[in-house]
PDB file of C-alpha atoms in Angstrom:
ATOM      1  CA  LYS Q   1      -4.871  -8.137   1.402  1.00 69.00           C
ATOM      2  CA  ASN Q   2      -4.335  -4.443   1.963  1.00 76.00           C
ATOM      3  CA  GLU Q   3      -2.812  -2.454  -0.874  1.00 88.00           C
ATOM      4  CA  VAL Q   4      -0.902   0.652   0.167  1.00 94.00           C
ATOM      5  CA  GLU Q   5      -0.169   3.301  -2.440  1.00 96.00           C
ATOM      6  CA  GLN Q   6       2.104   6.285  -1.860  1.00 97.00           C
ATOM      7  CA  SER Q   7       2.631   9.377  -3.944  1.00 97.00           C
ATOM      8  CA  PRO Q   8       4.818  10.846  -5.139  1.00 97.00           C
ATOM      9  CA  GLN Q   9       7.538   8.211  -5.437  1.00 96.00           C
ATOM     10  CA  ASN Q  10      10.231  10.858  -5.666  1.00 97.00           C
ATOM     11  CA  LEU Q  11      10.162  14.482  -4.565  1.00 98.00           C
ATOM     12  CA  THR Q  12      12.864  17.142  -4.779  1.00 98.00           C
ATOM     13  CA  ALA Q  13      12.186  20.502  -3.168  1.00 98.00           C
ATOM     14  CA  GLN Q  14      14.010  23.606  -1.994  1.00 98.00           C
ATOM     15  CA  GLU Q  15      14.746  24.291   1.634  1.00 98.00           C
ATOM     16  CA  GLY Q  16      11.824  25.997   3.306  1.00 98.00           C
ATOM     17  CA  GLU Q  17       9.122  24.539   1.102  1.00 98.00           C
ATOM     18  CA  PHE Q  18       5.988  22.883   2.451  1.00 98.00           C
ATOM     19  CA  ILE Q  19       6.018  19.176   1.659  1.00 98.00           C
ATOM     20  CA  THR Q  20       3.068  16.794   1.327  1.00 98.00           C
ATOM     21  CA  ILE Q  21       3.304  13.039   0.924  1.00 98.00           C
ATOM     22  CA  ASN Q  22       0.130  11.015   0.379  1.00 98.00           C
ATOM     23  CA  CYS Q  23      -0.862   7.477   1.268  1.00 98.00           C
ATOM     24  CA  SER Q  24      -3.978   5.508   0.273  1.00 97.00           C
ATOM     25  CA  TYR Q  25      -4.987   2.051   1.384  1.00 95.00           C
ATOM     26  CA  SER Q  26      -7.623  -0.363   0.185  1.00 89.00           C
ATOM     27  CA  VAL Q  27      -9.250  -1.945   3.224  1.00 84.00           C
ATOM     28  CA  GLY Q  28     -10.046  -1.025   6.793  1.00 83.00           C
ATOM     29  CA  ILE Q  29      -7.188  -0.703   9.261  1.00 87.00           C
ATOM     30  CA  SER Q  30      -6.620  -0.314  12.961  1.00 85.00           C
ATOM     31  CA  ALA Q  31      -3.688   2.041  12.611  1.00 88.00           C
ATOM     32  CA  LEU Q  32      -1.511   3.783  10.041  1.00 93.00           C
ATOM     33  CA  HIS Q  33       2.172   4.445  10.606  1.00 93.00           C
ATOM     34  CA  TRP Q  34       4.487   6.965   9.030  1.00 96.00           C
ATOM     35  CA  LEU Q  35       8.135   5.903   9.060  1.00 95.00           C
ATOM     36  CA  GLN Q  36      11.361   7.640   8.118  1.00 96.00           C
ATOM     37  CA  GLN Q  37      14.349   5.770   6.707  1.00 95.00           C
ATOM     38  CA  HIS Q  38      17.743   7.375   6.267  1.00 90.00           C
ATOM     39  CA  PRO Q  39      20.569   5.950   4.104  1.00 83.00           C
ATOM     40  CA  GLY Q  40      22.105   3.113   6.079  1.00 77.00           C
ATOM     41  CA  GLY Q  41      18.747   1.513   6.718  1.00 75.00           C
ATOM     42  CA  GLY Q  42      17.557   2.437  10.201  1.00 85.00           C
ATOM     43  CA  ILE Q  43      13.858   3.201  10.441  1.00 91.00           C
ATOM     44  CA  VAL Q  44      12.300   5.690  12.817  1.00 92.00           C
ATOM     45  CA  SER Q  45       8.599   5.689  13.587  1.00 91.00           C
ATOM     46  CA  LEU Q  46       7.252   9.195  13.163  1.00 94.00           C
ATOM     47  CA  PHE Q  47       3.535   8.756  13.816  1.00 93.00           C
ATOM     48  CA  MET Q  48       0.930   6.146  14.518  1.00 91.00           C
ATOM     49  CA  LEU Q  49      -2.598   7.287  13.680  1.00 91.00           C
ATOM     50  CA  SER Q  50      -6.018   5.767  13.944  1.00 90.00           C
ATOM     51  CA  SER Q  51      -7.976   8.990  13.445  1.00 92.00           C
ATOM     52  CA  GLY Q  52      -7.633  12.738  13.099  1.00 95.00           C
ATOM     53  CA  LYS Q  53      -4.374  14.608  13.125  1.00 97.00           C
ATOM     54  CA  LYS Q  54      -1.070  14.547  14.995  1.00 96.00           C
ATOM     55  CA  LYS Q  55       1.751  17.074  15.104  1.00 97.00           C
ATOM     56  CA  HIS Q  56       5.328  16.721  16.188  1.00 95.00           C
ATOM     57  CA  GLY Q  57       7.585  19.671  15.610  1.00 96.00           C
ATOM     58  CA  ARG Q  58       7.524  20.524  11.894  1.00 97.00           C
ATOM     59  CA  LEU Q  59       5.765  17.264  11.006  1.00 98.00           C
ATOM     60  CA  ILE Q  60       2.012  16.871  10.755  1.00 98.00           C
ATOM     61  CA  ALA Q  61       0.139  13.677   9.916  1.00 98.00           C
ATOM     62  CA  THR Q  62      -3.544  13.411   9.100  1.00 98.00           C
ATOM     63  CA  ILE Q  63      -5.822  10.515   8.347  1.00 97.00           C
ATOM     64  CA  ASN Q  64      -9.289  10.282   6.832  1.00 96.00           C
ATOM     65  CA  ILE Q  65     -10.715   6.871   7.720  1.00 93.00           C
ATOM     66  CA  GLN Q  66     -13.744   7.175   5.455  1.00 94.00           C
ATOM     67  CA  GLU Q  67     -11.620   8.020   2.414  1.00 95.00           C
ATOM     68  CA  LYS Q  68      -8.833   5.578   3.410  1.00 95.00           C
ATOM     69  CA  HIS Q  69      -6.249   8.273   2.972  1.00 97.00           C
ATOM     70  CA  SER Q  70      -3.452   9.821   4.992  1.00 98.00           C
ATOM     71  CA  SER Q  71      -1.042  12.673   4.412  1.00 98.00           C
ATOM     72  CA  LEU Q  72       2.293  13.560   5.939  1.00 98.00           C
ATOM     73  CA  HIS Q  73       3.230  17.228   5.835  1.00 98.00           C
ATOM     74  CA  ILE Q  74       6.599  18.810   6.557  1.00 98.00           C
ATOM     75  CA  THR Q  75       6.625  22.527   7.196  1.00 97.00           C
ATOM     76  CA  ALA Q  76       9.739  24.686   6.650  1.00 97.00           C
ATOM     77  CA  SER Q  77      11.610  21.737   5.121  1.00 98.00           C
ATOM     78  CA  HIS Q  78      15.306  21.366   5.797  1.00 97.00           C
ATOM     79  CA  PRO Q  79      18.053  19.299   4.071  1.00 96.00           C
ATOM     80  CA  ARG Q  80      18.149  17.033   7.133  1.00 95.00           C
ATOM     81  CA  ASP Q  81      14.571  15.994   6.282  1.00 96.00           C
ATOM     82  CA  SER Q  82      15.981  14.237   3.203  1.00 97.00           C
ATOM     83  CA  ALA Q  83      15.048  10.565   3.624  1.00 97.00           C
ATOM     84  CA  VAL Q  84      12.637   7.938   2.450  1.00 97.00           C
ATOM     85  CA  TYR Q  85       9.200   8.276   4.047  1.00 98.00           C
ATOM     86  CA  ILE Q  86       7.193   5.080   4.258  1.00 97.00           C
ATOM     87  CA  CYS Q  87       3.493   4.641   4.991  1.00 96.00           C
ATOM     88  CA  ALA Q  88       2.462   1.380   6.648  1.00 93.00           C
ATOM     89  CA  VAL Q  89      -0.898   0.036   7.781  1.00 91.00           C
ATOM     90  CA  SER Q  90      -1.780  -2.528  10.393  1.00 84.00           C
ATOM     91  CA  THR Q  91      -4.861  -4.403  11.423  1.00 75.00           C
ATOM     92  CA  GLY Q  92      -3.684  -5.385  14.893  1.00 64.00           C
ATOM     93  CA  GLY Q  93      -1.763  -2.382  16.206  1.00 53.00           C
ATOM     94  CA  GLY Q  94       1.954  -2.128  16.962  1.00 55.00           C
ATOM     95  CA  ALA Q  95       4.275  -3.837  14.499  1.00 55.00           C
ATOM     96  CA  ASP Q  96       1.977  -6.801  13.965  1.00 59.00           C
ATOM     97  CA  GLY Q  97       1.740  -7.636  10.289  1.00 77.00           C
ATOM     98  CA  LEU Q  98       2.413  -4.212   8.816  1.00 85.00           C
ATOM     99  CA  THR Q  99       1.793  -3.719   5.094  1.00 89.00           C
ATOM    100  CA  PHE Q 100       4.045  -1.082   3.604  1.00 93.00           C
ATOM    101  CA  GLY Q 101       3.907   1.409   0.761  1.00 95.00           C
ATOM    102  CA  LYS Q 102       6.847   1.625  -1.615  1.00 94.00           C
ATOM    103  CA  GLY Q 103       8.072   4.824   0.020  1.00 96.00           C
ATOM    104  CA  THR Q 104       8.630   8.408  -1.072  1.00 97.00           C
ATOM    105  CA  HIS Q 105      12.231   9.450  -1.652  1.00 97.00           C
ATOM    106  CA  LEU Q 106      12.475  13.073  -0.526  1.00 97.00           C
ATOM    107  CA  ILE Q 107      15.424  15.330  -1.256  1.00 97.00           C
ATOM    108  CA  ILE Q 108      15.540  18.842   0.165  1.00 97.00           C
ATOM    109  CA  GLN Q 109      18.094  21.039  -1.538  1.00 97.00           C
ATOM    110  CA  PRO Q 110      19.727  23.939   0.338  1.00 96.00           C
TER     111      PRO Q 110
ATOM    112  CA  LYS X   1      16.487   3.310  27.600  1.00 62.00           C
ATOM    113  CA  ALA X   2      18.337   1.134  25.036  1.00 75.00           C
ATOM    114  CA  GLY X   3      16.745   0.819  21.617  1.00 91.00           C
ATOM    115  CA  VAL X   4      16.188  -2.257  19.514  1.00 94.00           C
ATOM    116  CA  THR X   5      19.506  -3.995  18.845  1.00 96.00           C
ATOM    117  CA  GLN X   6      20.106  -6.193  15.859  1.00 96.00           C
ATOM    118  CA  THR X   7      23.223  -8.297  15.371  1.00 97.00           C
ATOM    119  CA  PRO X   8      25.203  -8.647  13.269  1.00 97.00           C
ATOM    120  CA  ARG X   9      24.872  -5.430  11.224  1.00 95.00           C
ATOM    121  CA  TYR X  10      26.427  -6.937   8.104  1.00 96.00           C
ATOM    122  CA  LEU X  11      26.763 -10.505   6.927  1.00 97.00           C
ATOM    123  CA  ILE X  12      28.036 -12.242   3.797  1.00 98.00           C
ATOM    124  CA  LYS X  13      27.026 -15.817   3.194  1.00 98.00           C
ATOM    125  CA  THR X  14      27.307 -18.310   0.363  1.00 98.00           C
ATOM    126  CA  ARG X  15      24.369 -19.886  -1.471  1.00 98.00           C
ATOM    127  CA  GLY X  16      23.155 -22.984   0.301  1.00 98.00           C
ATOM    128  CA  GLN X  17      24.379 -21.921   3.728  1.00 98.00           C
ATOM    129  CA  GLN X  18      22.098 -20.984   6.586  1.00 98.00           C
ATOM    130  CA  VAL X  19      22.113 -17.838   8.691  1.00 98.00           C
ATOM    131  CA  THR X  20      20.790 -16.729  12.074  1.00 98.00           C
ATOM    132  CA  LEU X  21      20.021 -13.122  12.872  1.00 98.00           C
ATOM    133  CA  SER X  22      19.351 -11.749  16.334  1.00 98.00           C
ATOM    134  CA  CYS X  23      17.094  -9.030  17.651  1.00 97.00           C
ATOM    135  CA  SER X  24      17.001  -7.701  21.226  1.00 97.00           C
ATOM    136  CA  PRO X  25      13.853  -5.658  21.817  1.00 96.00           C
ATOM    137  CA  ILE X  26      13.436  -2.691  24.088  1.00 94.00           C
ATOM    138  CA  SER X  27      13.191  -3.805  27.706  1.00 93.00           C
ATOM    139  CA  GLY X  28       9.590  -4.642  28.559  1.00 91.00           C
ATOM    140  CA  HIS X  29       8.477  -5.126  24.964  1.00 92.00           C
ATOM    141  CA  ARG X  30       7.015  -8.554  24.364  1.00 90.00           C
ATOM    142  CA  SER X  31       6.199  -8.269  20.672  1.00 90.00           C
ATOM    143  CA  VAL X  32       8.929  -8.641  18.056  1.00 93.00           C
ATOM    144  CA  SER X  33       8.284  -8.539  14.325  1.00 92.00           C
ATOM    145  CA  TRP X  34      10.640  -9.230  11.448  1.00 95.00           C
ATOM    146  CA  TYR X  35      10.685  -7.610   8.002  1.00 94.00           C
ATOM    147  CA  GLN X  36      12.620  -8.050   4.804  1.00 97.00           C
ATOM    148  CA  GLN X  37      13.506  -5.069   2.656  1.00 95.00           C
ATOM    149  CA  THR X  38      14.682  -5.454  -0.949  1.00 95.00           C
ATOM    150  CA  PRO X  39      14.930  -2.866  -3.756  1.00 89.00           C
ATOM    151  CA  GLY X  40      12.387  -4.765  -5.817  1.00 88.00           C
ATOM    152  CA  GLN X  41       9.757  -5.709  -3.248  1.00 90.00           C
ATOM    153  CA  GLY X  42      10.247  -3.021  -0.641  1.00 91.00           C
ATOM    154  CA  LEU X  43       9.432  -3.872   2.962  1.00 93.00           C
ATOM    155  CA  GLN X  44       7.596  -7.117   3.588  1.00 93.00           C
ATOM    156  CA  PHE X  45       6.386  -8.664   6.819  1.00 92.00           C
ATOM    157  CA  LEU X  46       7.989 -11.991   7.773  1.00 95.00           C
ATOM    158  CA  PHE X  47       6.560 -12.933  11.154  1.00 91.00           C
ATOM    159  CA  GLU X  48       5.668 -11.661  14.577  1.00 91.00           C
ATOM    160  CA  TYR X  49       6.295 -13.200  17.967  1.00 92.00           C
ATOM    161  CA  PHE X  50       4.597 -12.383  21.220  1.00 91.00           C
ATOM    162  CA  SER X  51       5.534 -14.059  24.517  1.00 90.00           C
ATOM    163  CA  GLU X  52       7.484 -16.811  22.720  1.00 94.00           C
ATOM    164  CA  THR X  53       4.586 -17.656  20.370  1.00 94.00           C
ATOM    165  CA  GLN X  54       4.402 -16.918  16.668  1.00 92.00           C
ATOM    166  CA  ARG X  55       1.276 -14.821  16.350  1.00 87.00           C
ATOM    167  CA  ASN X  56       1.353 -13.858  12.689  1.00 86.00           C
ATOM    168  CA  LYS X  57       3.244 -14.926   9.602  1.00 89.00           C
ATOM    169  CA  GLY X  58       3.795 -13.336   6.222  1.00 90.00           C
ATOM    170  CA  ASN X  59       3.960 -15.025   2.852  1.00 89.00           C
ATOM    171  CA  PHE X  60       7.478 -16.442   2.890  1.00 94.00           C
ATOM    172  CA  PRO X  61       8.725 -20.002   2.270  1.00 96.00           C
ATOM    173  CA  GLY X  62       9.421 -22.386   5.123  1.00 96.00           C
ATOM    174  CA  ARG X  63      13.163 -21.692   4.803  1.00 97.00           C
ATOM    175  CA  PHE X  64      12.438 -18.612   6.877  1.00 98.00           C
ATOM    176  CA  SER X  65      11.790 -19.370  10.507  1.00 97.00           C
ATOM    177  CA  GLY X  66      12.087 -17.650  13.821  1.00 97.00           C
ATOM    178  CA  ARG X  67      11.750 -18.015  17.526  1.00 97.00           C
ATOM    179  CA  GLN X  68      11.480 -15.894  20.630  1.00 97.00           C
ATOM    180  CA  PHE X  69      13.074 -16.569  23.974  1.00 96.00           C
ATOM    181  CA  SER X  70      11.677 -16.001  27.462  1.00 95.00           C
ATOM    182  CA  ASN X  71      13.592 -12.695  27.706  1.00 94.00           C
ATOM    183  CA  SER X  72      11.809 -11.582  24.499  1.00 94.00           C
ATOM    184  CA  ARG X  73      14.977 -11.669  22.389  1.00 97.00           C
ATOM    185  CA  SER X  74      14.231 -13.099  19.007  1.00 97.00           C
ATOM    186  CA  GLU X  75      16.144 -14.877  16.311  1.00 98.00           C
ATOM    187  CA  MET X  76      15.309 -15.535  12.694  1.00 98.00           C
ATOM    188  CA  ASN X  77      16.879 -18.239  10.647  1.00 98.00           C
ATOM    189  CA  VAL X  78      17.110 -18.658   6.916  1.00 98.00           C
ATOM    190  CA  SER X  79      18.192 -22.051   5.634  1.00 96.00           C
ATOM    191  CA  THR X  80      19.510 -23.000   2.202  1.00 97.00           C
ATOM    192  CA  LEU X  81      20.238 -19.413   1.287  1.00 98.00           C
ATOM    193  CA  GLU X  82      19.424 -18.165  -2.213  1.00 98.00           C
ATOM    194  CA  LEU X  83      20.782 -15.098  -3.999  1.00 97.00           C
ATOM    195  CA  GLY X  84      17.349 -13.523  -3.722  1.00 96.00           C
ATOM    196  CA  ASP X  85      17.578 -13.626   0.068  1.00 97.00           C
ATOM    197  CA  SER X  86      20.036 -10.755  -0.076  1.00 98.00           C
ATOM    198  CA  ALA X  87      18.241  -7.961   1.736  1.00 97.00           C
ATOM    199  CA  LEU X  88      18.075  -5.704   4.747  1.00 96.00           C
ATOM    200  CA  TYR X  89      16.346  -7.586   7.571  1.00 97.00           C
ATOM    201  CA  LEU X  90      14.685  -5.359  10.124  1.00 95.00           C
ATOM    202  CA  CYS X  91      13.063  -6.171  13.405  1.00 94.00           C
ATOM    203  CA  ALA X  92      10.688  -4.020  15.367  1.00 92.00           C
ATOM    204  CA  SER X  93       9.437  -4.294  18.922  1.00 92.00           C
ATOM    205  CA  SER X  94       6.372  -2.959  20.612  1.00 88.00           C
ATOM    206  CA  PHE X  95       4.800  -3.222  24.060  1.00 82.00           C
ATOM    207  CA  THR X  96       1.338  -4.272  22.959  1.00 69.00           C
ATOM    208  CA  GLY X  97      -0.596  -2.711  20.151  1.00 58.00           C
ATOM    209  CA  ASP X  98       1.200   0.559  20.172  1.00 65.00           C
ATOM    210  CA  TRP X  99       4.258   2.361  18.822  1.00 74.00           C
ATOM    211  CA  ALA X 100       6.727   0.236  16.813  1.00 82.00           C
ATOM    212  CA  PHE X 101      10.445   0.719  17.438  1.00 90.00           C
ATOM    213  CA  PHE X 102      12.743  -0.484  14.691  1.00 91.00           C
ATOM    214  CA  GLY X 103      16.301  -1.693  14.864  1.00 93.00           C
ATOM    215  CA  GLN X 104      19.074  -0.618  12.489  1.00 92.00           C
ATOM    216  CA  GLY X 105      18.774  -3.838  10.534  1.00 94.00           C
ATOM    217  CA  THR X 106      21.083  -6.602   9.391  1.00 96.00           C
ATOM    218  CA  ARG X 107      22.275  -6.339   5.805  1.00 96.00           C
ATOM    219  CA  LEU X 108      22.651  -9.860   4.415  1.00 98.00           C
ATOM    220  CA  THR X 109      24.493 -10.471   1.174  1.00 98.00           C
ATOM    221  CA  VAL X 110      24.318 -13.917  -0.392  1.00 98.00           C
ATOM    222  CA  VAL X 111      27.051 -14.685  -2.936  1.00 97.00           C
TER     223      VAL X 111
END
């Protein structure tokens, strides 16, 4: 069974700061997902990675397969980035049997 | 393109009752997965359906079941509800082995 660890659990930062959230997993995967969950429950998929690095706007996700580690970075953070960020790993791609981290609760203060 | 639609959004049931939740995937998506989210356990995988067949199942008791119809819409059923079944139930759809699109979830409260 894959164990997914995220750090930090909680993070409060000032607007404009560079944010890093980390995710480690215990066994080999086919893909790693970064998800964003706002109050109210809806989840948005931010990235799906199997290697390297992806960028979308102010968000950057990286993965190191050898070290079984991924990071999500937010540049020029904004209060609207406040949300729970969840790392999830899969062995079959897509939404098949995802194993989730506990999430990182991020608050960006103006 | 319409997103993943879950109905109902909120539900209150009594212990011992059963409940059925519905998920309509994005048009063309054949894979639908279900997840339970609680404050204590976080997000946990329930099961995944692909072309009307259950392809994968998480570690939940047999009270939790699901099915998928020929139009890819999926339902999950929980029988003999327990207080601990109170949770946010999320479904996600994908085409095949790619990006997962999540619905807004159904918040179930068991009293």
